């Protein structure tokens, strides 16, 4: 007799859900965890520090540690450390986990999570930048409203000084990230033929560090404000209220964010370019963006160290900047300006090269002297490290060095001029397809000419001694950072908006908003040049009746800027929601981002591209335009897509197996 044994069916294996704990983490859990950890830190430090306190630093120490705890708690709650934790536990992410992290099939929710897809990070940067500009612009309107009439008490003098300080640092942060953040993340990897950034998780970390810093900055409004101006000179900053604690935590967090982002963008551009994309075939936008973030990698740690030392002064009585115990205010001034002037070019370079990327497309001509553009970028990046002390001409520090720094400051106008010549040469004798993106080129040339020439004046010691601390200086750097930098960013947004959103930006509304803002800008800061020449000082809530007319004109101009920017914002929001659907390459451009479908697939390219020639080979089109070719935008004319068919000229980009 035989006995058969039948095995019991094994229970079904539950499918593994991709993402793990990350499925439950998002910006809301980040905020909750940040608030909980900050609250716990405040309670513990407030309870224990009386025993440890040996001076008057307790409140500052508690505030600094509480704000740092918020940043760390937020990053824990949003999931920034899940990947490293799993790696340490020997359970690194699976392919399915990586796809989940990249936001595959996640819809809108991926924008509110720790998402590694570079395109999502680019859009997160774009929205955050617009929010920062909105916040900083609102503060600017409060400042200008207070200056409409002499004797105004719209805000009291202490509040006015605080508004000036918070406005300044908010706009500096916004302008630093306005091009390299959105477009350096979304566009640059596709432009070089990569499927993502070199370090996707670090890419997401760079954004969420920035996000965590924003509430810290805003909290300074409720902690007494930033009364020292955005430069926060020591020893004034040693003696300031607790708003300065929020300022220094913001700067340290932001510096870490930019350092992570800069390292990532540089590595991506250097190591992940498509086959055949030699440096001579690499788009100019890549050169400028990499030079910008690499410059930031050198310069921003100076400010970060200055803020860490300031935190130790305020929270521990370390005395780095206190002369009574061996410190020095010169230490702070040099650390600050070692960052402060290169930071100008960290802002400007990406904006200028974005317009260099645009100009050949809308003139259908090659970029004029690609080599000169590279030399200009390299010259600016190099010389910008040797000009910082011109900010201290009247401070009394090392007057013997005034001459050398005056020379280096004037020399930097040479590589800057090369970039101008490249733009002008590309426009020269071209039949320009006058669309919104290329309008920004003309506006930048006007604005930066004014900003650059006035900068040459201020580089000379006698002129600087007369103008230092006046509204003339304020007008100069606004013409540089806003008139050139922000104008370039607006042009870049109009150009890449179809690829990033899948919609065309409403041309008429966008152009109206752009030009209204440009007119208002020139009215505002020409008025500031006038009152500055007449002697009006900066950071004064009530400068007196002598400057009444100039301040009224500048305030009217500021309201005009507000009207133009709100119109431009309205065009963005409307177009994003209901604009006409964009084709893959509405401008007929030849760089790689325009060779992908719209919307861009998760991994950008189904087959990695192979580059065989440069992307600026518009020579034949340009010659035909000069000889009376079809009108811009018509088949065969400037702005039209490249011709197709058996008789078409060979394309500069071939797509094939890697």
Coordinates of C-alpha atoms in Angstrom, one line a residue, residues 127-615:
X127 CA 8.3 77.8 -8.6
X128 CA 10.4 78.5 -5.5
X129 CA 12.3 81.2 -7.3
X130 CA 9.1 82.9 -8.4
X131 CA 7.8 82.7 -4.7
X132 CA 11.1 84.3 -3.5
X133 CA 10.9 87.1 -6.1
X134 CA 7.3 87.7 -5.0
X135 CA 8.3 87.9 -1.4
X136 CA 11.3 90.1 -2.1
X137 CA 9.3 92.3 -4.5
X138 CA 6.6 92.8 -1.9
X139 CA 9.2 94.1 0.6
X140 CA 10.6 96.4 -2.1
X141 CA 7.2 97.9 -2.7
X142 CA 6.9 98.6 1.1
X143 CA 10.3 100.3 0.9
X144 CA 9.3 102.4 -2.1
X145 CA 5.9 103.3 -0.6
X146 CA 7.7 104.6 2.5
X147 CA 9.8 106.9 0.3
X148 CA 7.0 108.3 -1.8
X149 CA 6.8 111.5 0.3
X150 CA 9.3 113.0 2.8
X151 CA 8.4 112.4 6.4
X152 CA 6.3 109.3 5.6
X153 CA 5.7 107.0 8.5
X154 CA 4.3 104.2 6.5
X155 CA 6.8 102.1 8.5
X156 CA 8.9 103.2 11.3
X157 CA 12.7 103.6 10.8
X158 CA 13.6 100.4 12.6
X159 CA 11.1 98.4 10.5
X160 CA 12.3 100.1 7.4
X161 CA 15.9 99.0 8.0
X162 CA 14.7 95.5 8.6
X163 CA 12.8 95.5 5.4
X164 CA 15.8 96.6 3.5
X165 CA 17.9 93.8 4.9
X166 CA 15.4 91.0 4.4
X167 CA 14.6 92.3 0.9
X168 CA 18.3 92.4 0.0
X169 CA 19.1 88.8 1.1
X170 CA 15.9 87.4 -0.4
X171 CA 16.6 88.9 -3.8
X172 CA 20.3 87.8 -3.7
X173 CA 19.2 84.2 -3.0
X174 CA 16.5 84.4 -5.7
X175 CA 18.9 85.8 -8.4
X176 CA 21.6 83.2 -7.6
X177 CA 19.3 80.3 -8.3
X178 CA 17.0 81.9 -11.0
X179 CA 18.8 80.4 -14.0
X180 CA 21.1 77.7 -12.7
X181 CA 18.3 76.3 -10.5
X182 CA 15.4 75.8 -13.0
X183 CA 17.3 75.6 -16.3
X184 CA 20.6 74.1 -15.0
X185 CA 18.6 71.2 -13.6
X186 CA 15.8 70.8 -16.2
X187 CA 17.6 71.7 -19.4
X188 CA 21.3 71.1 -19.0
X189 CA 21.3 67.3 -18.6
X190 CA 19.1 67.0 -21.7
X191 CA 21.2 69.5 -23.6
X192 CA 24.3 67.4 -23.1
X193 CA 22.5 64.1 -23.9
X194 CA 22.3 62.7 -20.4
X195 CA 19.4 60.8 -18.8
X196 CA 19.7 62.4 -15.4
X197 CA 22.1 64.3 -13.2
X198 CA 25.3 62.6 -12.0
X199 CA 23.9 62.4 -8.4
X200 CA 20.1 62.4 -8.5
X201 CA 19.5 62.1 -4.7
X202 CA 22.0 64.9 -4.0
X203 CA 20.1 66.9 -6.7
X204 CA 16.9 66.5 -4.8
X205 CA 18.7 67.3 -1.5
X206 CA 20.0 70.6 -2.9
X207 CA 16.4 71.8 -3.6
X208 CA 14.9 70.7 -0.2
X209 CA 17.8 72.4 1.6
X210 CA 16.8 75.6 -0.1
X211 CA 13.1 74.9 0.7
X212 CA 14.0 74.4 4.4
X213 CA 15.9 77.7 4.4
X214 CA 13.0 79.8 3.3
X215 CA 10.9 79.5 6.5
X216 CA 14.0 80.3 8.5
X217 CA 14.5 83.5 6.5
X218 CA 10.9 84.5 6.9
X219 CA 11.1 83.9 10.6
X220 CA 13.6 86.7 10.9
X221 CA 10.6 89.1 10.4
X222 CA 9.2 87.8 13.7
X223 CA 12.6 87.8 15.6
X224 CA 13.3 91.5 15.2
X225 CA 14.3 91.6 11.6
X226 CA 17.7 92.2 9.9
X227 CA 18.7 95.7 10.9
X228 CA 22.2 95.6 9.5
X229 CA 21.4 95.3 5.8
X230 CA 22.0 92.1 3.9
X231 CA 25.8 92.5 4.3
X232 CA 25.4 92.0 8.1
X233 CA 28.7 93.7 8.9
X234 CA 30.4 92.7 12.1
X235 CA 30.6 93.9 14.9
X236 CA 27.1 95.2 14.2
X237 CA 25.8 91.7 13.5
X238 CA 27.4 90.5 16.8
X239 CA 25.2 93.0 18.6
X240 CA 22.0 92.6 16.5
X241 CA 18.7 91.1 17.7
X242 CA 17.7 87.4 17.1
X243 CA 16.7 88.1 13.6
X244 CA 20.4 87.8 12.8
X245 CA 20.3 84.2 14.1
X246 CA 17.8 83.4 11.5
X247 CA 19.9 85.2 8.9
X248 CA 23.0 83.2 9.6
X249 CA 21.2 79.8 9.7
X250 CA 19.6 80.7 6.3
X251 CA 23.0 81.5 4.8
X252 CA 24.7 78.4 6.1
X253 CA 21.8 76.2 4.8
X254 CA 21.7 78.0 1.5
X255 CA 25.5 77.7 1.1
X256 CA 25.3 73.9 1.6
X257 CA 22.5 73.7 -0.9
X258 CA 24.4 75.7 -3.6
X259 CA 27.6 73.7 -2.9
X260 CA 25.8 70.4 -3.4
X261 CA 24.1 71.7 -6.6
X262 CA 27.3 73.2 -8.0
X263 CA 29.2 70.0 -7.5
X264 CA 26.4 68.0 -9.1
X265 CA 26.1 70.3 -12.2
X266 CA 29.8 70.4 -12.7
X267 CA 30.2 66.6 -12.5
X268 CA 27.3 66.1 -14.8
X269 CA 28.6 68.4 -17.5
X270 CA 32.2 67.1 -17.3
X271 CA 31.5 63.4 -17.1
X272 CA 28.1 62.8 -18.8
X273 CA 28.2 64.5 -22.2
X274 CA 26.9 62.5 -25.1
X275 CA 29.4 60.6 -27.3
X276 CA 30.9 63.0 -29.8
X277 CA 30.1 66.1 -27.7
X278 CA 33.6 67.4 -27.4
X279 CA 34.2 70.7 -25.6
X280 CA 34.2 72.5 -28.9
X281 CA 30.7 71.1 -29.6
X282 CA 29.3 71.7 -26.2
X283 CA 26.6 74.4 -26.1
X284 CA 27.6 77.8 -24.6
X285 CA 24.9 77.5 -21.9
X286 CA 26.7 74.6 -20.4
X287 CA 30.0 76.5 -20.3
X288 CA 28.5 79.5 -18.6
X289 CA 26.4 77.5 -16.1
X290 CA 29.4 75.3 -15.1
X291 CA 31.6 78.4 -14.7
X292 CA 29.0 80.0 -12.5
X293 CA 28.5 77.1 -10.2
X294 CA 32.2 76.3 -10.0
X295 CA 32.8 79.9 -9.0
X296 CA 30.2 79.5 -6.3
X297 CA 32.0 76.4 -5.0
X298 CA 35.0 78.6 -4.4
X299 CA 33.2 81.8 -3.2
X300 CA 30.2 80.8 -1.1
X301 CA 32.1 78.8 1.5
X302 CA 33.7 82.2 2.5
X303 CA 30.3 83.5 3.5
X304 CA 29.4 80.2 5.1
X305 CA 32.5 80.3 7.3
X306 CA 31.8 84.0 8.2
X307 CA 28.3 83.0 9.3
X308 CA 29.5 80.0 11.3
X309 CA 32.0 82.2 13.1
X310 CA 29.2 84.8 13.7
X311 CA 27.0 82.0 15.2
X312 CA 29.8 81.1 17.5
X313 CA 30.2 84.7 18.5
X314 CA 26.5 85.1 19.2
X315 CA 25.8 81.7 20.8
X316 CA 29.1 81.1 22.6
X317 CA 31.0 84.4 22.9
X318 CA 33.8 83.1 20.7
X319 CA 34.9 86.6 19.8
X320 CA 36.0 86.2 16.2
X321 CA 34.7 89.7 15.4
X322 CA 35.0 91.3 18.9
X323 CA 38.1 93.5 19.0
X324 CA 37.9 93.7 22.8
X325 CA 38.9 90.0 23.1
X326 CA 41.2 89.8 20.1
X327 CA 38.7 89.5 17.2
X328 CA 38.6 91.7 14.1
X329 CA 35.8 93.2 12.0
X330 CA 38.2 93.1 9.0
X331 CA 38.0 89.3 9.2
X332 CA 34.3 89.4 8.5
X333 CA 34.6 92.1 5.8
X334 CA 37.2 90.2 3.8
X335 CA 35.3 86.9 4.1
X336 CA 32.1 88.5 3.1
X337 CA 33.4 90.3 0.0
X338 CA 35.5 87.3 -1.0
X339 CA 32.0 85.9 -1.6
X340 CA 30.2 89.1 -2.4
X341 CA 31.8 90.1 -5.7
X342 CA 32.2 86.7 -7.3
X343 CA 28.5 86.2 -6.4
X344 CA 27.7 89.0 -8.9
X345 CA 29.1 86.8 -11.7
X346 CA 27.5 83.7 -10.3
X347 CA 24.2 85.5 -11.0
X348 CA 25.2 87.1 -14.3
X349 CA 27.0 84.4 -16.2
X350 CA 24.0 81.9 -16.5
X351 CA 21.7 84.7 -17.6
X352 CA 24.0 86.0 -20.2
X353 CA 24.9 82.6 -21.7
X354 CA 21.2 81.7 -21.7
X355 CA 20.7 84.7 -24.1
X356 CA 23.7 83.5 -26.1
X357 CA 21.9 80.2 -26.5
X358 CA 18.8 82.1 -27.7
X359 CA 20.3 84.6 -30.1
X360 CA 21.6 82.2 -32.8
X361 CA 18.2 80.5 -32.9
X362 CA 16.3 83.7 -33.6
X363 CA 18.9 85.2 -36.0
X364 CA 19.5 81.8 -37.8
X365 CA 23.2 82.6 -37.6
X366 CA 26.1 80.9 -35.9
X367 CA 27.2 82.2 -32.5
X368 CA 29.7 84.9 -33.3
X369 CA 33.2 83.8 -32.2
X370 CA 32.4 80.9 -29.9
X371 CA 36.0 81.0 -28.8
X372 CA 35.7 84.6 -27.7
X373 CA 32.7 83.7 -25.6
X374 CA 34.6 81.0 -23.8
X375 CA 37.6 83.3 -23.2
X376 CA 35.2 85.9 -21.8
X377 CA 33.6 83.4 -19.4
X378 CA 37.0 82.2 -18.2
X379 CA 38.3 85.7 -17.8
X380 CA 35.3 86.8 -15.8
X381 CA 35.4 83.8 -13.5
X382 CA 39.2 84.2 -12.9
X383 CA 39.3 88.0 -12.4
X384 CA 36.2 88.0 -10.2
X385 CA 38.3 86.3 -7.5
X386 CA 40.7 89.3 -7.4
X387 CA 38.4 92.4 -7.1
X388 CA 36.7 92.0 -3.7
X389 CA 38.6 94.8 -1.8
X390 CA 37.2 97.6 -4.0
X391 CA 34.2 97.3 -1.7
X392 CA 36.5 98.5 1.1
X393 CA 38.1 101.5 -0.4
X394 CA 36.7 103.9 2.2
X395 CA 36.9 101.4 5.1
X396 CA 40.6 102.0 5.8
X397 CA 41.7 98.4 5.3
X398 CA 45.0 98.0 3.5
X399 CA 45.0 101.3 1.5
X400 CA 48.2 100.4 -0.2
X401 CA 46.2 97.7 -2.1
X402 CA 43.7 100.2 -3.5
X403 CA 45.7 100.7 -6.8
X404 CA 46.0 97.0 -7.6
X405 CA 42.3 96.3 -6.8
X406 CA 41.3 99.3 -8.9
X407 CA 43.3 97.8 -11.8
X408 CA 41.8 94.3 -11.5
X409 CA 38.3 95.8 -11.2
X410 CA 38.7 97.8 -14.4
X411 CA 40.3 94.7 -16.2
X412 CA 37.2 92.6 -15.6
X413 CA 35.4 94.9 -18.1
X414 CA 37.5 93.4 -20.9
X415 CA 36.1 89.8 -20.7
X416 CA 32.7 91.2 -20.0
X417 CA 33.0 93.3 -23.2
X418 CA 33.9 90.1 -25.1
X419 CA 30.5 88.6 -24.2
X420 CA 28.8 91.8 -25.3
X421 CA 30.6 91.7 -28.6
X422 CA 29.6 88.0 -29.1
X423 CA 25.9 89.0 -28.7
X424 CA 26.2 92.1 -30.9
X425 CA 28.1 90.1 -33.6
X426 CA 25.5 87.4 -33.6
X427 CA 22.7 90.1 -34.0
X428 CA 24.7 92.1 -36.6
X429 CA 23.0 92.1 -40.1
X430 CA 20.7 89.3 -39.1
X431 CA 17.0 89.2 -39.9
X432 CA 15.9 88.6 -36.3
X433 CA 12.7 86.7 -35.7
X434 CA 11.3 89.1 -33.1
X435 CA 9.7 86.8 -30.5
X436 CA 9.6 87.3 -26.7
X437 CA 12.8 85.4 -25.9
X438 CA 15.0 87.5 -28.1
X439 CA 13.5 90.7 -26.8
X440 CA 15.4 90.0 -23.6
X441 CA 18.7 90.2 -25.5
X442 CA 18.1 93.8 -26.5
X443 CA 16.9 94.8 -23.0
X444 CA 20.0 93.1 -21.4
X445 CA 22.4 95.0 -23.8
X446 CA 20.8 98.3 -22.8
X447 CA 20.6 97.6 -19.1
X448 CA 24.0 96.0 -18.6
X449 CA 25.7 98.7 -20.6
X450 CA 24.5 101.2 -18.0
X451 CA 25.3 98.9 -15.1
X452 CA 28.8 98.1 -16.5
X453 CA 29.8 101.7 -17.3
X454 CA 28.7 103.0 -13.9
X455 CA 30.7 100.1 -12.4
X456 CA 33.8 101.3 -14.1
X457 CA 33.3 104.7 -12.5
X458 CA 32.9 103.2 -9.1
X459 CA 36.0 101.1 -9.5
X460 CA 38.1 104.3 -9.3
X461 CA 38.9 105.2 -5.8
X462 CA 38.2 109.0 -6.0
X463 CA 34.7 108.4 -7.5
X464 CA 34.0 105.6 -5.0
X465 CA 34.9 107.9 -2.1
X466 CA 32.3 110.4 -3.4
X467 CA 29.6 107.9 -4.2
X468 CA 30.1 105.2 -1.5
X469 CA 27.0 104.6 0.5
X470 CA 24.7 106.5 -1.8
X471 CA 21.7 105.6 -3.9
X472 CA 23.9 105.8 -6.9
X473 CA 25.6 102.5 -5.9
X474 CA 22.1 101.0 -5.3
X475 CA 21.1 101.9 -8.8
X476 CA 24.3 100.6 -10.2
X477 CA 24.0 97.1 -8.8
X478 CA 20.3 96.9 -9.6
X479 CA 21.1 97.6 -13.2
X480 CA 23.6 94.8 -13.0
X481 CA 21.7 92.1 -11.1
X482 CA 18.1 92.9 -12.1
X483 CA 18.5 94.8 -15.3
X484 CA 20.8 92.2 -16.7
X485 CA 20.4 89.0 -14.6
X486 CA 16.7 89.0 -14.1
X487 CA 16.1 90.2 -17.7
X488 CA 18.2 87.2 -19.0
X489 CA 16.2 84.9 -16.7
X490 CA 12.9 86.1 -18.1
X491 CA 14.2 85.5 -21.7
X492 CA 15.4 82.0 -20.7
X493 CA 12.0 81.2 -19.2
X494 CA 10.2 82.4 -22.3
X495 CA 12.5 80.3 -24.5
X496 CA 12.4 77.0 -22.5
X497 CA 8.8 77.4 -21.2
X498 CA 7.4 75.2 -24.0
X499 CA 9.8 72.3 -23.3
X500 CA 9.4 72.5 -19.5
X501 CA 5.6 72.8 -19.4
X502 CA 4.4 71.5 -22.8
X503 CA 2.6 74.8 -23.4
X504 CA 3.5 77.9 -25.4
X505 CA 3.8 81.1 -23.3
X506 CA 1.1 83.6 -24.2
X507 CA 3.2 85.9 -26.5
X508 CA 1.2 89.1 -26.3
X509 CA 0.6 89.1 -22.5
X510 CA 4.2 88.1 -21.8
X511 CA 5.6 90.8 -24.1
X512 CA 3.4 93.5 -22.5
X513 CA 4.4 92.4 -19.0
X514 CA 8.1 92.3 -20.0
X515 CA 8.3 95.7 -21.6
X516 CA 6.2 97.4 -18.9
X517 CA 8.6 96.0 -16.3
X518 CA 11.6 97.2 -18.3
X519 CA 10.2 100.7 -18.6
X520 CA 9.4 100.8 -14.9
X521 CA 12.8 99.5 -14.1
X522 CA 14.6 102.2 -16.0
X523 CA 12.4 104.9 -14.5
X524 CA 13.0 103.6 -11.0
X525 CA 16.8 103.3 -11.1
X526 CA 17.5 106.4 -13.3
X527 CA 15.7 108.2 -10.5
X528 CA 18.0 106.6 -8.0
X529 CA 21.1 107.6 -10.1
X530 CA 19.8 111.2 -9.9
X531 CA 19.2 111.3 -6.1
X532 CA 22.5 109.4 -5.6
X533 CA 24.4 112.0 -7.5
X534 CA 22.7 114.6 -5.4
X535 CA 23.9 112.9 -2.2
X536 CA 21.0 110.7 -0.9
X537 CA 22.4 108.0 1.3
X538 CA 21.2 104.4 1.3
X539 CA 19.2 102.7 4.1
X540 CA 17.7 106.0 5.4
X541 CA 13.9 105.9 6.0
X542 CA 13.4 109.6 5.6
X543 CA 16.2 111.2 3.4
X544 CA 14.5 114.7 3.5
X545 CA 12.6 117.0 1.2
X546 CA 15.6 117.8 -1.1
X547 CA 15.2 114.4 -2.7
X548 CA 11.4 114.5 -2.9
X549 CA 11.0 114.6 -6.7
X550 CA 13.6 111.9 -7.4
X551 CA 12.1 109.5 -4.8
X552 CA 8.6 110.1 -6.2
X553 CA 9.7 109.3 -9.7
X554 CA 11.5 106.1 -8.5
X555 CA 8.4 105.0 -6.5
X556 CA 6.2 105.5 -9.6
X557 CA 8.7 103.4 -11.5
X558 CA 8.6 100.7 -8.9
X559 CA 4.8 100.4 -9.1
X560 CA 5.2 100.2 -12.9
X561 CA 7.6 97.3 -12.4
X562 CA 5.1 95.6 -10.1
X563 CA 2.4 96.0 -12.8
X564 CA 4.6 94.5 -15.5
X565 CA 5.8 91.6 -13.4
X566 CA 2.3 90.7 -12.3
X567 CA 1.2 90.8 -16.0
X568 CA 4.2 88.5 -16.9
X569 CA 3.3 86.2 -14.0
X570 CA -0.3 86.1 -15.2
X571 CA 0.9 85.1 -18.6
X572 CA 2.9 82.3 -17.0
X573 CA 0.0 80.9 -14.9
X574 CA -2.5 81.2 -17.7
X575 CA -0.2 79.6 -20.3
X576 CA 0.8 76.8 -17.9
X577 CA -2.9 75.9 -17.4
X578 CA -4.5 76.6 -20.7
X579 CA -1.8 77.7 -23.2
X580 CA -1.6 76.2 -26.7
X581 CA 0.1 72.9 -26.8
X582 CA 3.8 73.1 -27.8
X583 CA 5.5 71.0 -30.4
X584 CA 8.8 69.3 -29.7
X585 CA 10.8 72.2 -31.2
X586 CA 8.6 75.3 -31.7
X587 CA 11.7 77.5 -32.3
X588 CA 13.4 75.2 -34.7
X589 CA 16.4 75.0 -32.4
X590 CA 19.1 72.3 -32.9
X591 CA 20.4 71.7 -29.4
X592 CA 19.5 68.3 -27.9
X593 CA 16.8 69.3 -25.6
X594 CA 14.7 70.2 -28.6
X595 CA 15.2 66.8 -30.2
X596 CA 13.3 65.1 -27.4
X597 CA 9.5 64.7 -27.3
X598 CA 7.4 67.2 -25.4
X599 CA 6.7 66.4 -22.6
X600 CA 10.1 64.9 -22.1
X601 CA 10.1 61.2 -21.2
X602 CA 11.3 60.0 -17.8
X603 CA 14.8 59.1 -19.0
X604 CA 15.0 61.8 -21.6
X605 CA 16.3 59.6 -24.5
X606 CA 15.1 56.2 -25.6
X607 CA 18.5 55.9 -27.4
X608 CA 21.4 58.0 -26.3
X609 CA 22.4 60.6 -28.9
X610 CA 25.7 60.8 -30.8
X611 CA 26.8 64.3 -31.7
X612 CA 28.7 64.7 -35.0
X613 CA 28.8 68.5 -35.4
X614 CA 28.2 71.7 -33.4
X615 CA 24.8 73.0 -32.7

